[in-house]
Structure formats: C-alpha cells, structure tokens
Coordinates of N, CA and C in Angstrom, one line a residue:
M210 N 89.5 89.1 106.5 CA 90.4 90.2 106.2 C 90.9 90.2 104.8
D211 N 91.1 91.4 104.2 CA 91.6 91.4 102.8 C 93.1 91.3 102.8
L212 N 93.7 90.8 101.7 CA 95.1 90.6 101.6 C 95.8 92.0 101.7
E213 N 95.1 93.0 101.2 CA 95.7 94.4 101.3 C 95.9 94.8 102.7
V214 N 94.9 94.6 103.5 CA 95.0 95.0 104.9 C 96.1 94.2 105.6
I215 N 96.1 92.9 105.4 CA 97.2 92.0 106.0 C 98.6 92.5 105.6
A216 N 98.7 92.9 104.3 CA 100.0 93.3 103.8 C 100.4 94.6 104.5
Q217 N 99.5 95.6 104.6 CA 99.8 96.8 105.3 C 100.1 96.6 106.7
L218 N 99.4 95.7 107.4 CA 99.7 95.5 108.8 C 101.1 94.8 108.9
T219 N 101.4 93.9 108.0 CA 102.8 93.3 108.0 C 103.9 94.3 107.8
V220 N 103.7 95.2 106.9 CA 104.7 96.3 106.6 C 104.9 97.1 107.8
L221 N 103.7 97.6 108.4 CA 103.8 98.4 109.6 C 104.5 97.7 110.8
T222 N 104.2 96.4 110.9 CA 104.8 95.6 112.0 C 106.3 95.5 111.8
L223 N 106.7 95.2 110.5 CA 108.2 95.1 110.2 C 108.9 96.4 110.5
M224 N 108.2 97.6 110.1 CA 108.8 98.9 110.3 C 109.0 99.1 111.8
V225 N 108.0 98.8 112.6 CA 108.1 99.0 114.1 C 109.1 98.1 114.7
V226 N 109.2 96.9 114.2 CA 110.2 95.9 114.8 C 111.6 96.2 114.4
F227 N 111.8 96.4 113.1 CA 113.2 96.5 112.6 C 113.6 98.0 112.5
G228 N 112.7 98.9 112.7 CA 113.1 100.3 112.6 C 114.1 100.7 113.7
P229 N 113.8 100.5 115.0 CA 114.7 100.9 116.1 C 116.0 100.2 115.9
S230 N 116.0 98.9 115.6 CA 117.3 98.1 115.5 C 118.2 98.7 114.4
V231 N 117.6 99.2 113.3 CA 118.4 99.8 112.2 C 118.9 101.2 112.7
I232 N 118.1 101.9 113.4 CA 118.5 103.2 113.9 C 119.7 103.1 114.9
D233 N 119.6 102.0 115.8 CA 120.6 101.8 116.8 C 122.0 101.6 116.1
R234 N 122.0 101.0 114.9 CA 123.2 100.8 114.2 C 123.8 102.1 113.8

C-alpha cells in the first residue's frame, strides 16, 4: 500500500472516531 493511501485511511478513521465525540461536546 502507498503511504498516501494509508494517510487518507488514517485521516478518515480519525474523523469517524473523533467526529461524534467532538459533536457530543
């Protein structure tokens, strides 16, 4: 896998994980 793909997946995962928690605040 390319680093660009891994970076994009990491960003999407962080958004999905931390997104709801930030909205709940």
